[in-house]
Amino acid sequence: MSRKRLRNLGWDAIGILVLIVMVFPVYWMVTTAFKPGQKILSYTPQWFPTHPVLSNFRDAIHQQFFWDAVKNSLIVTSVVVVLSVVLAFLAALALAKFSFYGRKPFIVVILGVQMVPLAALIIPLYITMARLGEVDKLSGVIIMYLTFALPFAVWTLRGFLLGVPKELEESAMVDGATRFGAFVRILLPLLGPGLVATSLFAFILAWNEFIIAYVFLHTPEKQTLMVWLASFTTLRGTDWGPLMAGATLCALPVIVFFLLVQRRIAFGLTAGAVKG
Amino acid sequence: MAEIEFLHVGKVYGGDTLAVSDLNLKIGEGEFVVLVGPSGCGKTTALRMVAGLEEVTEGEIRIGDQIVNDLAPRDRDIAMVFQNYALYPHKTVYENLAFGLRMRKVPKEEQRRRVEEIAQKLGLSDMLRRRPGQLSGGQRQRVAMGRAIVREPKAFLMDEPLSNLDAKLRVQMRAEISRIQKALHVTTLYVTHDQVEAMTMGDRVAVMRDGVLQQVDTPQKLYDSPANLFVASFVGSPPMNLFEATVDQGGTQLVFGDTRLDLGFRSLPDYAGRRVIVGIRPEEVREASGWDGARVRGRVLLVEALGAEQIVHIQIAATPLERADLVDAAAQPPGPSLGVEELERSVTLLGRFDRHLLLTPGEAVEVAIDPRLLHFFDLETGIALPTAAVPAVAGVAG
């Protein structure tokens, strides 16, 4: 066997190992959700549920506040996705297409705020939001999520916008469109992949976020799904079966959303606009 | 259809970068004017100011009898073809062609009729359902042209529309654009850096350099009597041969190297005893057999066979131009690769010779130079000197 093949084999092995490490927790979550209670805590791990049961799912759904949490998560997520895409599009337009005083510092600051760890921000943010009367309200959490989703979204969309040749909008303007008309008719359709990537990011962020929701939302009726999941862990121990079933249910929307939009994250939509 | 007029137009970028300075130019109704110059000369900026894509810093631009300085691009009723075509990639060819009509609220039926008519004319009928990504370079170019034509605008603006095509297609499209422009009789301002394109397409050609208009004239006049050294060196391929010489004998003789040339019926009395720049087109450099006038001795450096003719590089004794800033940098042939000492006193003349003339590199050769065909330029300013001087002192110098 040649050295090259040996080396490739080594890389393949590492790749497979990494895949296993990544996939195993998900696999264990899903299989545990289908195992009856006594099998979950048995000393000899059961790698595959031989007699899958749905009782864990039933328990999870009938757990208190499940439907409240679903409703809250859907509200928070959809508002965050829509607002972040709209605001990020406008902000990215400004950054990519107009030159104004302070543009460069602004771009740097956008990246800079991403560097600050959430743990360092959470207490000052809590105090600020408390003064504004936005604690224990979905609107408060939405504002918080937007502050975290927007910088990334703006940055991403700006990149996509810079990739669209300026002659396209100029041509539209000469052809009779207003400047805003050129943005909407020409730029917006070309930004498809960027908008999809941005909304996917905002969706995952808003749907999966735990710490902010946990800190800001006290009332059980106002909690999101991730906080609701934590309620399976009590002082008397953790109810693993329903927890894993609940976690599996919570992961589904993200997977579905991704499957719905992933085809649109194809690059090269601008192919043919200009000579390459 | 309308005239386009620049009146003392200037453009300054960012407070201090001068792109266009005091531009005065009038493009008549239905006229095809080509703005030509090396890159960075301000020609594209001038065009974009007409389109409204660039603000005018000073002066006025008129389209028809309207001052358009503050008019939005869409209110100027012009059509523009971009260098990279700028086709809308998410729209089909049909939608691309119809976009301008749709923006102007032309009725659907009328849109269809006009788009189909243009597509027919440009041979795009079979591609109306395709997207730009599925077209070849030449087809995209046609769509870009079609999009401009279908609007029936007051004027066409074209920004190097052929520079992305390969050489053969470019020659073909050159003729096609000229033909379309003549047929539609639409006022056209066309920007290119390619002087061949400028010469072959324009009714008139405007040469720009460093934001300043150098000369506007018909291609032939530009070629025959360039206003200054820059135009002389920019127009023509291969470019005009240029070297320095001293005017002697009260303005009736030219001295360079060991050559003394009688100017015959011409003279440069004002420049007697001074140095001037002498220019001669490659096709006027001839092999001397049978010529009874002055001859210049030289040596063949290189022969480039072009099939129909040959370009011969001949080294002669003369002083090369010192003021390289007065000429088009790209137009100057490289100096001969000889010792520095020899280089200083020698100039490479390009001659366009008959293909049957057998010359080999290294061979000594005599070339005939007809003094009537020489161009003269001021050494300092590069401005063309009045060449058709009356033979007032010609009789004195035998």
JSON list of C-alpha atoms in Angstrom, two decimals, chain A residues 165-179 185-187 189-190 269-276, chain B residues 48 51 53 73-74 78-80 82 84-91 99-100 102-104 132-133 140 147 151 164:
[
{"chain": "A", "resi": 165, "resn": "PRO", "atom": "CA", "xyz": [-22.22, 43.78, -9.16]},
{"chain": "A", "resi": 166, "resn": "LYS", "atom": "CA", "xyz": [-23.30, 47.37, -8.76]},
{"chain": "A", "resi": 167, "resn": "GLU", "atom": "CA", "xyz": [-24.01, 47.60, -12.48]},
{"chain": "A", "resi": 168, "resn": "LEU", "atom": "CA", "xyz": [-27.15, 45.51, -11.95]},
{"chain": "A", "resi": 169, "resn": "GLU", "atom": "CA", "xyz": [-28.90, 48.14, -9.87]},
{"chain": "A", "resi": 170, "resn": "GLU", "atom": "CA", "xyz": [-27.44, 50.92, -12.00]},
{"chain": "A", "resi": 171, "resn": "SER", "atom": "CA", "xyz": [-28.84, 49.26, -15.06]},
{"chain": "A", "resi": 172, "resn": "ALA", "atom": "CA", "xyz": [-32.23, 48.95, -13.37]},
{"chain": "A", "resi": 173, "resn": "MET", "atom": "CA", "xyz": [-32.12, 52.64, -12.47]},
{"chain": "A", "resi": 174, "resn": "VAL", "atom": "CA", "xyz": [-31.30, 53.66, -16.03]},
{"chain": "A", "resi": 175, "resn": "ASP", "atom": "CA", "xyz": [-34.08, 51.32, -17.20]},
{"chain": "A", "resi": 176, "resn": "GLY", "atom": "CA", "xyz": [-36.58, 53.29, -15.15]},
{"chain": "A", "resi": 177, "resn": "ALA", "atom": "CA", "xyz": [-36.55, 51.95, -11.60]},
{"chain": "A", "resi": 178, "resn": "THR", "atom": "CA", "xyz": [-36.12, 54.12, -8.53]},
{"chain": "A", "resi": 179, "resn": "ARG", "atom": "CA", "xyz": [-33.18, 53.37, -6.29]},
{"chain": "A", "resi": 185, "resn": "ARG", "atom": "CA", "xyz": [-36.72, 44.16, -7.84]},
{"chain": "A", "resi": 186, "resn": "ILE", "atom": "CA", "xyz": [-33.10, 43.28, -8.57]},
{"chain": "A", "resi": 187, "resn": "LEU", "atom": "CA", "xyz": [-31.10, 42.92, -5.38]},
{"chain": "A", "resi": 189, "resn": "PRO", "atom": "CA", "xyz": [-34.28, 38.23, -5.43]},
{"chain": "A", "resi": 190, "resn": "LEU", "atom": "CA", "xyz": [-30.53, 37.76, -5.85]},
{"chain": "A", "resi": 269, "resn": "LEU", "atom": "CA", "xyz": [-27.62, 32.33, -8.27]},
{"chain": "A", "resi": 270, "resn": "THR", "atom": "CA", "xyz": [-25.95, 35.39, -9.71]},
{"chain": "A", "resi": 271, "resn": "ALA", "atom": "CA", "xyz": [-24.26, 33.34, -12.41]},
{"chain": "A", "resi": 272, "resn": "GLY", "atom": "CA", "xyz": [-24.68, 34.95, -15.80]},
{"chain": "A", "resi": 273, "resn": "ALA", "atom": "CA", "xyz": [-25.27, 38.48, -14.61]},
{"chain": "A", "resi": 274, "resn": "VAL", "atom": "CA", "xyz": [-21.92, 39.66, -15.76]},
{"chain": "A", "resi": 275, "resn": "LYS", "atom": "CA", "xyz": [-19.06, 38.14, -17.64]},
{"chain": "A", "resi": 276, "resn": "GLY", "atom": "CA", "xyz": [-17.24, 35.98, -15.11]},
{"chain": "B", "resi": 48, "resn": "ARG", "atom": "CA", "xyz": [-21.76, 57.90, -16.24]},
{"chain": "B", "resi": 51, "resn": "ALA", "atom": "CA", "xyz": [-26.48, 58.49, -17.36]},
{"chain": "B", "resi": 53, "resn": "LEU", "atom": "CA", "xyz": [-24.98, 57.47, -12.17]},
{"chain": "B", "resi": 73, "resn": "PRO", "atom": "CA", "xyz": [-31.28, 58.28, -14.21]},
{"chain": "B", "resi": 74, "resn": "ARG", "atom": "CA", "xyz": [-34.77, 56.97, -14.90]},
{"chain": "B", "resi": 78, "resn": "ILE", "atom": "CA", "xyz": [-31.42, 57.12, -22.07]},
{"chain": "B", "resi": 79, "resn": "ALA", "atom": "CA", "xyz": [-30.33, 53.50, -22.34]},
{"chain": "B", "resi": 80, "resn": "MET", "atom": "CA", "xyz": [-26.97, 52.19, -21.28]},
{"chain": "B", "resi": 82, "resn": "PHE", "atom": "CA", "xyz": [-22.49, 48.14, -19.53]},
{"chain": "B", "resi": 84, "resn": "ASN", "atom": "CA", "xyz": [-20.14, 43.49, -18.07]},
{"chain": "B", "resi": 85, "resn": "TYR", "atom": "CA", "xyz": [-23.65, 43.59, -19.63]},
{"chain": "B", "resi": 86, "resn": "ALA", "atom": "CA", "xyz": [-25.36, 43.75, -16.21]},
{"chain": "B", "resi": 87, "resn": "LEU", "atom": "CA", "xyz": [-28.11, 41.32, -17.20]},
{"chain": "B", "resi": 88, "resn": "TYR", "atom": "CA", "xyz": [-30.53, 40.44, -14.42]},
{"chain": "B", "resi": 89, "resn": "PRO", "atom": "CA", "xyz": [-29.52, 36.85, -13.66]},
{"chain": "B", "resi": 90, "resn": "HIS", "atom": "CA", "xyz": [-32.81, 35.83, -12.07]},
{"chain": "B", "resi": 91, "resn": "LYS", "atom": "CA", "xyz": [-34.86, 36.99, -15.02]},
{"chain": "B", "resi": 99, "resn": "PHE", "atom": "CA", "xyz": [-37.81, 45.23, -17.85]},
{"chain": "B", "resi": 100, "resn": "GLY", "atom": "CA", "xyz": [-37.40, 48.80, -19.05]},
{"chain": "B", "resi": 102, "resn": "ARG", "atom": "CA", "xyz": [-42.45, 47.34, -17.67]},
{"chain": "B", "resi": 103, "resn": "MET", "atom": "CA", "xyz": [-40.87, 50.08, -15.56]},
{"chain": "B", "resi": 104, "resn": "ARG", "atom": "CA", "xyz": [-42.31, 52.61, -17.96]},
{"chain": "B", "resi": 132, "resn": "PRO", "atom": "CA", "xyz": [-28.43, 34.84, -18.84]},
{"chain": "B", "resi": 133, "resn": "GLY", "atom": "CA", "xyz": [-26.41, 32.08, -17.20]},
{"chain": "B", "resi": 140, "resn": "ARG", "atom": "CA", "xyz": [-25.37, 38.02, -23.55]},
{"chain": "B", "resi": 147, "resn": "ARG", "atom": "CA", "xyz": [-32.41, 45.79, -23.74]},
{"chain": "B", "resi": 151, "resn": "ARG", "atom": "CA", "xyz": [-36.75, 51.08, -25.04]},
{"chain": "B", "resi": 164, "resn": "ASN", "atom": "CA", "xyz": [-15.34, 41.15, -22.86]}
]
